[in-house]
Tab-separated table of C-alpha atoms in Angstrom:
chain	number	residue	atom	x	y	z
A	19	MET	CA	27.083	-3.313	-17.935
A	20	LYS	CA	28.543	-6.158	-19.948
A	21	ALA	CA	28.291	-9.935	-19.841
A	22	LEU	CA	30.391	-12.802	-21.170
A	23	ILE	CA	28.695	-16.111	-21.933
A	24	LEU	CA	31.004	-19.136	-22.086
A	25	VAL	CA	29.762	-21.055	-25.103
A	26	GLY	CA	32.860	-23.146	-25.771
A	27	GLY	CA	32.872	-26.185	-27.990
A	28	PHE	CA	30.905	-28.783	-29.835
A	29	GLY	CA	28.090	-29.699	-27.436
A	30	THR	CA	28.822	-33.408	-27.866
A	31	ARG	CA	26.626	-34.425	-24.917
A	32	LEU	CA	23.532	-33.032	-26.647
A	33	ARG	CA	24.141	-34.724	-29.978
A	34	PRO	CA	22.308	-35.362	-32.292
A	35	LEU	CA	20.617	-31.962	-31.723
A	36	THR	CA	23.968	-30.155	-31.836
A	37	LEU	CA	24.748	-31.667	-35.222
A	38	SER	CA	22.189	-29.191	-36.618
A	39	VAL	CA	22.887	-26.054	-34.560
A	40	PRO	CA	25.473	-24.944	-31.977
A	41	LYS	CA	24.356	-25.994	-28.488
A	42	PRO	CA	23.236	-22.537	-27.250
A	43	LEU	CA	20.778	-22.405	-30.155
A	44	VAL	CA	19.095	-25.702	-29.224
A	45	ASP	CA	15.533	-24.901	-28.198
A	46	PHE	CA	14.599	-25.123	-24.545
A	47	ALA	CA	10.991	-24.352	-23.587
A	48	ASN	CA	10.375	-23.082	-27.128
A	49	LYS	CA	13.296	-20.688	-27.457
A	50	PRO	CA	17.038	-21.088	-27.915
A	51	MET	CA	18.786	-21.801	-24.590
A	52	ILE	CA	21.008	-18.753	-24.812
A	53	LEU	CA	18.060	-16.426	-25.351
A	54	HIS	CA	16.760	-17.138	-21.847
A	55	GLN	CA	20.051	-15.751	-20.540
A	56	ILE	CA	20.333	-12.794	-22.896
A	57	GLU	CA	16.780	-11.634	-22.108
A	58	ALA	CA	17.418	-11.822	-18.353
A	59	LEU	CA	20.676	-9.861	-18.760
A	60	LYS	CA	18.900	-7.194	-20.801
A	61	ASP	CA	16.311	-6.835	-18.016
A	62	VAL	CA	18.984	-5.720	-15.521
A	63	GLY	CA	20.556	-3.199	-17.867
A	64	VAL	CA	23.292	-5.183	-19.613
A	65	THR	CA	24.028	-3.418	-22.915
A	66	GLU	CA	26.576	-5.773	-24.472
A	67	VAL	CA	26.833	-9.565	-24.465
A	68	ILE	CA	30.061	-11.217	-25.590
A	69	LEU	CA	29.970	-14.872	-26.615
A	70	ALA	CA	33.194	-16.787	-25.982
A	71	ILE	CA	33.135	-19.417	-28.664
A	72	ASN	CA	35.459	-21.725	-30.582
A	73	TYR	CA	32.981	-23.430	-32.891
A	74	GLN	CA	30.787	-22.043	-35.682
A	75	PRO	CA	30.758	-18.375	-34.572
A	76	GLU	CA	29.214	-17.235	-37.853
A	77	VAL	CA	26.181	-19.520	-37.354
A	78	MET	CA	25.673	-18.087	-33.859
A	79	LEU	CA	26.079	-14.482	-34.936
A	80	ASN	CA	23.852	-14.732	-37.999
A	81	PHE	CA	21.148	-16.188	-35.820
A	82	LEU	CA	21.532	-13.642	-33.028
A	83	LYS	CA	21.624	-10.622	-35.349
A	84	ASP	CA	17.802	-10.727	-35.443
A	85	PHE	CA	17.629	-10.594	-31.675
A	86	GLU	CA	20.112	-7.721	-31.440
A	87	SER	CA	17.611	-5.343	-32.964
A	88	LYS	CA	14.554	-6.924	-31.310
A	89	LEU	CA	16.053	-6.740	-27.824
A	90	GLY	CA	18.145	-3.634	-28.400
A	91	ILE	CA	21.326	-5.237	-27.049
A	92	LYS	CA	24.770	-5.562	-28.657
A	93	ILE	CA	25.914	-9.165	-29.225
A	94	THR	CA	29.489	-9.878	-30.284
A	95	CYS	CA	31.756	-12.920	-30.487
A	96	SER	CA	35.166	-13.445	-28.994
A	97	GLN	CA	36.570	-16.349	-30.983
A	98	GLU	CA	39.110	-18.757	-29.535
A	99	THR	CA	41.445	-20.446	-32.000
A	100	GLU	CA	42.176	-23.119	-29.384
A	101	PRO	CA	40.022	-24.122	-26.379
A	102	MET	CA	40.823	-21.643	-23.585
A	103	GLY	CA	39.073	-23.284	-20.637
A	104	THR	CA	36.730	-21.212	-18.465
A	105	ALA	CA	39.095	-18.332	-17.584
A	106	GLY	CA	41.193	-17.902	-20.750
A	107	PRO	CA	38.210	-16.417	-22.642
A	108	LEU	CA	38.046	-13.566	-20.092
A	109	ALA	CA	41.643	-12.629	-20.877
A	110	LEU	CA	40.889	-12.893	-24.592
A	111	ALA	CA	37.887	-10.545	-24.287
A	112	ARG	CA	39.620	-8.233	-21.819
A	113	ASP	CA	39.380	-5.095	-23.985
A	114	LYS	CA	35.641	-5.590	-24.381
A	115	LEU	CA	34.980	-6.372	-20.704
A	116	ASP	CA	37.052	-3.616	-19.103
A	117	ASP	CA	36.015	-0.294	-20.575
A	118	GLY	CA	37.556	1.709	-17.736
A	119	SER	CA	34.211	2.388	-16.022
A	120	GLY	CA	35.024	0.032	-13.123
A	121	GLU	CA	31.583	-1.595	-13.510
A	122	PRO	CA	31.478	-5.317	-12.686
A	123	PHE	CA	30.573	-7.737	-15.494
A	124	PHE	CA	28.646	-11.014	-15.598
A	125	VAL	CA	30.122	-14.350	-16.647
A	126	LEU	CA	27.726	-17.239	-17.365
A	127	ASN	CA	28.027	-20.852	-18.440
A	128	SER	CA	25.733	-21.218	-21.439
A	129	ASP	CA	24.234	-24.538	-20.235
A	130	VAL	CA	22.810	-23.203	-16.990
A	131	ILE	CA	19.083	-22.623	-16.653
A	132	SER	CA	17.609	-20.867	-13.589
A	133	GLU	CA	15.479	-17.872	-12.649
A	134	TYR	CA	18.578	-15.680	-13.175
A	135	PRO	CA	18.222	-13.370	-10.145
A	136	PHE	CA	20.731	-10.884	-11.586
A	137	ALA	CA	19.329	-7.820	-9.801
A	138	GLU	CA	19.841	-9.476	-6.393
A	139	LEU	CA	23.322	-10.570	-7.487
A	140	ILE	CA	24.325	-6.983	-8.358
A	141	GLU	CA	22.984	-5.755	-4.995
A	142	PHE	CA	24.853	-8.459	-3.044
A	143	HIS	CA	28.100	-7.845	-4.967
A	144	LYS	CA	27.998	-4.123	-4.243
A	145	SER	CA	27.130	-4.674	-0.578
A	146	HIS	CA	30.121	-6.907	0.293
A	147	GLY	CA	32.731	-4.863	-1.576
A	148	GLY	CA	34.761	-7.958	-2.540
A	149	GLU	CA	36.323	-8.624	-5.900
A	150	ALA	CA	34.058	-11.395	-7.166
A	151	THR	CA	30.715	-13.049	-6.447
A	152	ILE	CA	29.763	-16.549	-7.499
A	153	MET	CA	26.284	-17.976	-7.335
A	154	VAL	CA	25.964	-21.308	-5.582
A	155	THR	CA	23.102	-23.762	-5.532
A	156	LYS	CA	22.242	-26.400	-2.940
A	157	VAL	CA	22.285	-30.003	-4.162
A	158	ASP	CA	21.272	-33.339	-2.653
A	159	GLU	CA	24.442	-35.211	-3.630
A	160	PRO	CA	27.372	-32.835	-3.163
A	161	SER	CA	29.918	-35.661	-3.511
A	162	LYS	CA	29.431	-35.561	-7.312
A	163	TYR	CA	30.548	-31.935	-7.519
A	164	GLY	CA	33.055	-29.387	-6.283
A	165	VAL	CA	31.687	-27.944	-3.040
A	166	VAL	CA	31.997	-24.278	-2.095
A	167	VAL	CA	32.607	-23.851	1.647
A	168	THR	CA	31.449	-20.426	2.885
A	169	GLU	CA	31.435	-18.437	6.108
A	170	GLU	CA	27.984	-18.434	7.727
A	171	GLY	CA	26.223	-15.087	7.548
A	172	THR	CA	28.592	-13.226	5.215
A	173	GLY	CA	28.858	-15.696	2.330
A	174	LYS	CA	32.629	-15.202	2.186
A	175	VAL	CA	34.187	-18.201	0.416
A	176	GLU	CA	36.687	-20.061	2.596
A	177	ARG	CA	37.693	-22.898	0.280
A	178	PHE	CA	36.704	-25.291	-2.484
A	179	VAL	CA	36.558	-29.055	-2.012
A	180	GLU	CA	36.476	-31.209	-5.162
A	181	LYS	CA	34.106	-34.241	-4.920
A	182	PRO	CA	34.289	-34.489	-1.107
A	183	LYS	CA	34.331	-37.950	0.506
A	184	VAL	CA	33.005	-36.571	3.806
A	185	PHE	CA	30.267	-33.961	4.097
A	186	VAL	CA	31.651	-30.403	4.078
A	187	GLY	CA	28.560	-28.649	2.738
A	188	ASN	CA	25.961	-28.882	-0.013
A	189	LYS	CA	26.602	-25.688	-1.983
A	190	ILE	CA	28.077	-26.012	-5.478
A	191	ASN	CA	29.173	-23.491	-8.084
A	192	ALA	CA	26.140	-22.598	-10.218
A	193	GLY	CA	28.133	-21.192	-13.146
A	194	ILE	CA	26.915	-17.589	-12.755
A	195	TYR	CA	29.443	-14.943	-11.668
A	196	LEU	CA	29.690	-11.184	-11.191
A	197	LEU	CA	33.305	-10.029	-11.341
A	198	SER	CA	35.025	-6.700	-10.807
A	199	PRO	CA	37.412	-5.716	-13.646
A	200	SER	CA	40.416	-6.225	-11.311
A	201	VAL	CA	39.838	-9.995	-11.625
A	202	LEU	CA	41.146	-9.705	-15.187
A	203	ASN	CA	44.598	-8.894	-13.786
A	204	ARG	CA	44.683	-12.385	-12.263
A	205	ILE	CA	44.135	-14.201	-15.567
A	206	GLU	CA	46.810	-14.956	-18.158
A	207	LEU	CA	46.052	-15.388	-21.848
A	208	LYS	CA	46.307	-19.175	-21.925
A	209	PRO	CA	43.955	-22.122	-21.322
A	210	THR	CA	42.959	-21.670	-17.665
A	211	SER	CA	40.174	-22.859	-15.370
A	212	ILE	CA	38.378	-20.111	-13.484
A	213	GLU	CA	37.035	-22.629	-10.943
A	214	LYS	CA	40.341	-24.361	-10.173
A	215	GLU	CA	42.971	-21.670	-10.824
A	216	VAL	CA	41.414	-18.224	-10.410
A	217	PHE	CA	38.693	-18.434	-7.736
A	218	PRO	CA	40.864	-20.239	-5.128
A	219	HIS	CA	43.373	-17.332	-5.291
A	220	ILE	CA	40.659	-14.721	-4.854
A	221	ALA	CA	39.262	-16.746	-1.930
A	222	ALA	CA	42.741	-16.891	-0.362
A	223	ASP	CA	42.773	-13.074	-0.518
A	224	LYS	CA	39.363	-13.095	1.230
A	225	ALA	CA	37.770	-11.250	-1.688
A	226	LEU	CA	35.431	-13.960	-3.033
A	227	TYR	CA	31.803	-14.177	-1.938
A	228	ALA	CA	29.019	-16.641	-2.682
A	229	MET	CA	25.314	-15.964	-2.935
A	230	VAL	CA	22.826	-18.830	-2.684
A	231	LEU	CA	20.705	-18.972	-5.811
A	232	PRO	CA	17.004	-18.710	-4.998
A	233	GLY	CA	14.715	-20.985	-7.002
A	234	PHE	CA	15.683	-23.797	-9.334
A	235	TRP	CA	18.959	-24.568	-11.117
A	236	MET	CA	19.962	-27.092	-13.770
A	237	ASP	CA	22.858	-27.671	-16.110
A	238	ILE	CA	20.933	-28.789	-19.203
A	239	GLY	CA	23.979	-29.835	-21.237
A	240	GLN	CA	22.828	-33.458	-21.489
A	241	PRO	CA	19.475	-35.028	-22.374
A	242	ARG	CA	18.408	-36.395	-18.981
A	243	ASP	CA	19.157	-33.067	-17.302
A	244	TYR	CA	17.490	-31.203	-20.152
A	245	ILE	CA	14.229	-33.053	-19.452
A	246	THR	CA	14.601	-32.415	-15.678
A	247	GLY	CA	15.399	-28.761	-16.395
A	248	LEU	CA	12.207	-28.425	-18.428
A	249	ARG	CA	10.165	-29.694	-15.481
A	250	LEU	CA	11.828	-27.199	-13.103
A	251	TYR	CA	11.449	-24.341	-15.592
A	252	LEU	CA	7.738	-25.048	-16.134
A	253	ASP	CA	7.211	-25.301	-12.343
A	254	SER	CA	8.777	-21.876	-11.995
A	255	LEU	CA	6.633	-20.500	-14.838
A	256	ARG	CA	3.535	-21.841	-13.056
A	257	LYS	CA	4.440	-19.662	-10.042
A	258	LYS	CA	5.586	-16.578	-11.953
A	259	ALA	CA	3.490	-16.382	-15.128
A	260	PRO	CA	0.803	-19.101	-15.118
A	261	ALA	CA	-1.018	-17.433	-18.041
A	262	LYS	CA	1.806	-18.580	-20.357
A	263	LEU	CA	0.952	-22.234	-19.709
A	264	ALA	CA	-1.706	-24.155	-21.602
A	265	SER	CA	-4.994	-25.116	-19.965
A	266	GLY	CA	-7.942	-27.299	-20.877
A	267	THR	CA	-9.418	-30.728	-20.276
A	268	HIS	CA	-6.704	-32.359	-22.428
A	269	ILE	CA	-3.870	-30.758	-20.401
A	270	LEU	CA	-2.309	-32.429	-17.376
A	271	GLY	CA	0.105	-30.442	-15.189
A	272	ASN	CA	2.466	-27.885	-16.737
A	273	VAL	CA	2.450	-27.683	-20.531
A	274	LEU	CA	3.845	-24.983	-22.819
A	275	VAL	CA	2.283	-24.802	-26.295
A	276	HIS	CA	3.429	-22.281	-28.906
A	277	GLU	CA	0.528	-20.268	-30.328
A	278	THR	CA	1.287	-21.514	-33.875
A	279	ALA	CA	1.096	-25.219	-32.897
A	280	THR	CA	-2.084	-27.210	-33.461
A	281	ILE	CA	-3.440	-30.007	-31.276
A	282	GLY	CA	-6.073	-32.489	-32.419
A	283	GLU	CA	-9.073	-34.003	-30.657
A	284	GLY	CA	-8.866	-36.453	-27.787
A	285	CYS	CA	-5.196	-35.889	-26.879
A	286	LEU	CA	-3.783	-36.063	-23.369
A	287	ILE	CA	-0.788	-33.799	-22.930
A	288	GLY	CA	1.414	-33.366	-19.862
A	289	PRO	CA	2.897	-33.092	-17.428
A	290	ASP	CA	6.105	-31.242	-18.343
A	291	VAL	CA	5.740	-30.908	-22.100
A	292	ALA	CA	6.865	-28.165	-24.494
A	293	ILE	CA	5.367	-28.037	-27.991
A	294	GLY	CA	7.188	-25.665	-30.360
A	295	PRO	CA	6.186	-23.320	-33.190
A	296	GLY	CA	4.350	-24.850	-36.141
A	297	CYS	CA	4.089	-28.306	-34.577
A	298	VAL	CA	1.154	-30.507	-35.512
A	299	VAL	CA	-0.135	-32.957	-32.917
A	300	GLU	CA	-2.859	-35.119	-34.459
A	301	SER	CA	-5.811	-36.657	-32.628
A	302	GLY	CA	-5.543	-39.170	-29.787
A	303	VAL	CA	-1.879	-38.478	-29.038
A	304	ARG	CA	-0.343	-38.937	-25.560
A	305	LEU	CA	2.621	-36.719	-24.612
A	306	SER	CA	4.417	-36.535	-21.256
A	307	ARG	CA	7.819	-35.221	-20.038
A	308	CYS	CA	8.983	-34.372	-23.533
A	309	THR	CA	9.888	-31.606	-25.950
A	310	VAL	CA	8.530	-31.458	-29.484
A	311	MET	CA	10.556	-28.889	-31.442
A	312	ARG	CA	9.616	-26.467	-34.200
A	313	GLY	CA	7.853	-27.945	-37.231
A	314	ALA	CA	7.561	-31.495	-35.897
A	315	ARG	CA	4.484	-33.662	-36.492
A	316	VAL	CA	3.119	-36.322	-34.153
A	317	LYS	CA	0.595	-38.538	-35.922
A	318	LYS	CA	-2.598	-40.089	-34.580
A	319	HIS	CA	-2.458	-42.174	-31.417
A	320	ALA	CA	1.315	-41.915	-31.000
A	321	CYS	CA	2.708	-41.920	-27.477
A	322	ILE	CA	5.856	-39.994	-26.482
A	323	SER	CA	7.366	-39.824	-22.991
A	324	GLY	CA	10.708	-38.768	-21.530
A	325	SER	CA	12.101	-37.888	-24.967
A	326	ILE	CA	13.140	-35.067	-27.287
A	327	VAL	CA	11.717	-34.790	-30.812
A	328	GLY	CA	13.978	-32.596	-32.976
A	329	TRP	CA	12.997	-29.964	-35.538
A	330	HIS	CA	10.790	-31.051	-38.458
A	331	SER	CA	10.701	-34.689	-37.353
A	332	THR	CA	7.693	-36.990	-37.624
A	333	VAL	CA	6.448	-39.654	-35.232
A	334	GLY	CA	4.131	-42.077	-37.040
A	335	LYS	CA	0.676	-43.374	-36.118
A	336	TRP	CA	0.533	-45.701	-33.134
A	337	ALA	CA	4.295	-45.267	-32.622
A	338	ARG	CA	5.736	-45.318	-29.129
A	339	VAL	CA	8.781	-43.191	-28.296
A	340	GLU	CA	10.160	-43.314	-24.760
A	341	ASN	CA	13.049	-43.680	-22.298
A	342	MET	CA	15.199	-40.724	-23.386
A	343	THR	CA	14.825	-41.239	-27.113
A	344	ILE	CA	16.342	-38.289	-28.973
A	345	LEU	CA	15.368	-37.690	-32.560
A	346	GLY	CA	17.709	-35.311	-34.402
A	347	GLU	CA	16.471	-32.874	-37.019
A	348	ASP	CA	14.204	-34.279	-39.771
A	349	VAL	CA	13.942	-37.845	-38.435
A	350	HIS	CA	10.930	-39.923	-39.452
A	351	VAL	CA	9.671	-42.697	-37.196
A	352	CYS	CA	7.337	-44.925	-39.199
A	353	ASP	CA	3.873	-46.038	-38.089
A	354	GLU	CA	3.683	-48.540	-35.206
A	355	VAL	CA	7.442	-48.365	-34.520
A	356	TYR	CA	8.726	-48.521	-30.917
A	357	SER	CA	11.815	-46.615	-29.754
A	358	ASN	CA	13.286	-47.432	-26.351
A	359	GLY	CA	16.053	-44.865	-25.835
A	360	GLY	CA	17.107	-44.591	-29.476
A	361	VAL	CA	19.441	-41.701	-30.298
A	362	VAL	CA	18.839	-40.985	-33.974
A	363	LEU	CA	21.054	-38.784	-36.141
A	364	PRO	CA	19.465	-36.186	-38.452
A	365	HIS	CA	17.671	-37.056	-41.731
A	366	LYS	CA	17.001	-40.719	-40.899
A	367	GLU	CA	13.932	-42.851	-41.407
A	368	ILE	CA	13.249	-45.449	-38.703
A	369	LYS	CA	11.330	-48.428	-40.108
A	370	THR	CA	12.048	-51.043	-37.433
A	371	SER	CA	11.767	-50.814	-33.667
A	372	ILE	CA	14.688	-49.844	-31.439
A	373	LEU	CA	14.344	-52.245	-28.532
A	374	LYS	CA	17.250	-51.100	-26.372
A	375	PRO	CA	19.056	-47.745	-26.079
A	376	GLU	CA	21.424	-47.361	-29.027
A	377	ILE	CA	22.691	-44.803	-31.500
A	378	VAL	CA	21.191	-45.005	-34.983
A	379	MET	CA	23.538	-43.675	-37.631
């Protein structure tokens, strides 16, 4: 089987992290976002993953070459010269996706994090005999999204309603699809939206089905949702593989600590924290609802909450970093400095406090 991951463009919503690496390579729970997806695809027998990308393909491919051999899966790029929307890339990669076997292929949005129940998706797709299956997830505020209206019992998609004013349902497109090769005949080689232009036609032909995604779902393409996604992911890990989480008197709730990270005396860490490879957390530090990425150092008695500390950054002694502060790569927050929602571009030194959310160039 094959899979296409829609990587797309610049990842502006996750800047300053995406100024250092393409968005799918930004770490999430101690490994690049896209690796969560590729590993789950490999587990259900996908042999080739195609990345639809229009920005820095060589950076992506160089990075993923290592994983090709480790995971034993072929990873290639399909490069767009202009943005092709969410359906155009399928037409562009048509020769790779349709090898004549008739096997369905996966299409994923690269920002989506979930438990990836691909085996159940394959089973459901084969059982209904339709042309395409989309995964849907239930949300509390459907009015913010496009709602998928389905037939009770069968999951057949009846229609799509964009940002409904009155309640029509609470299921939204989760950005995970399994498509039969015949879907490719419906897509022209031009910028096209699969959600708005392709799926409604398949639904009109009564050949589109929706499966409700079990477990959690989050689009982690922006910082606030990234932090929420980490909480949901760690909750899920607690149920599925609790041994991977840290434990001890200094740990509160769900915490993921890479085996190469070091943590000093008298810290209190958690809930919902990920500490990456080679990180150094000195004594007396307080961490909650945050990610500390590879090679970062948090000095004595610093306090970090609801924030993201980028690769190789430093948070000084007695510093306080909170309220969705995002430190890009190699940022140094000096001792006793306070950051309230600062968004700091790479290679900066912060000597004075950031008292209200702002971007520091």
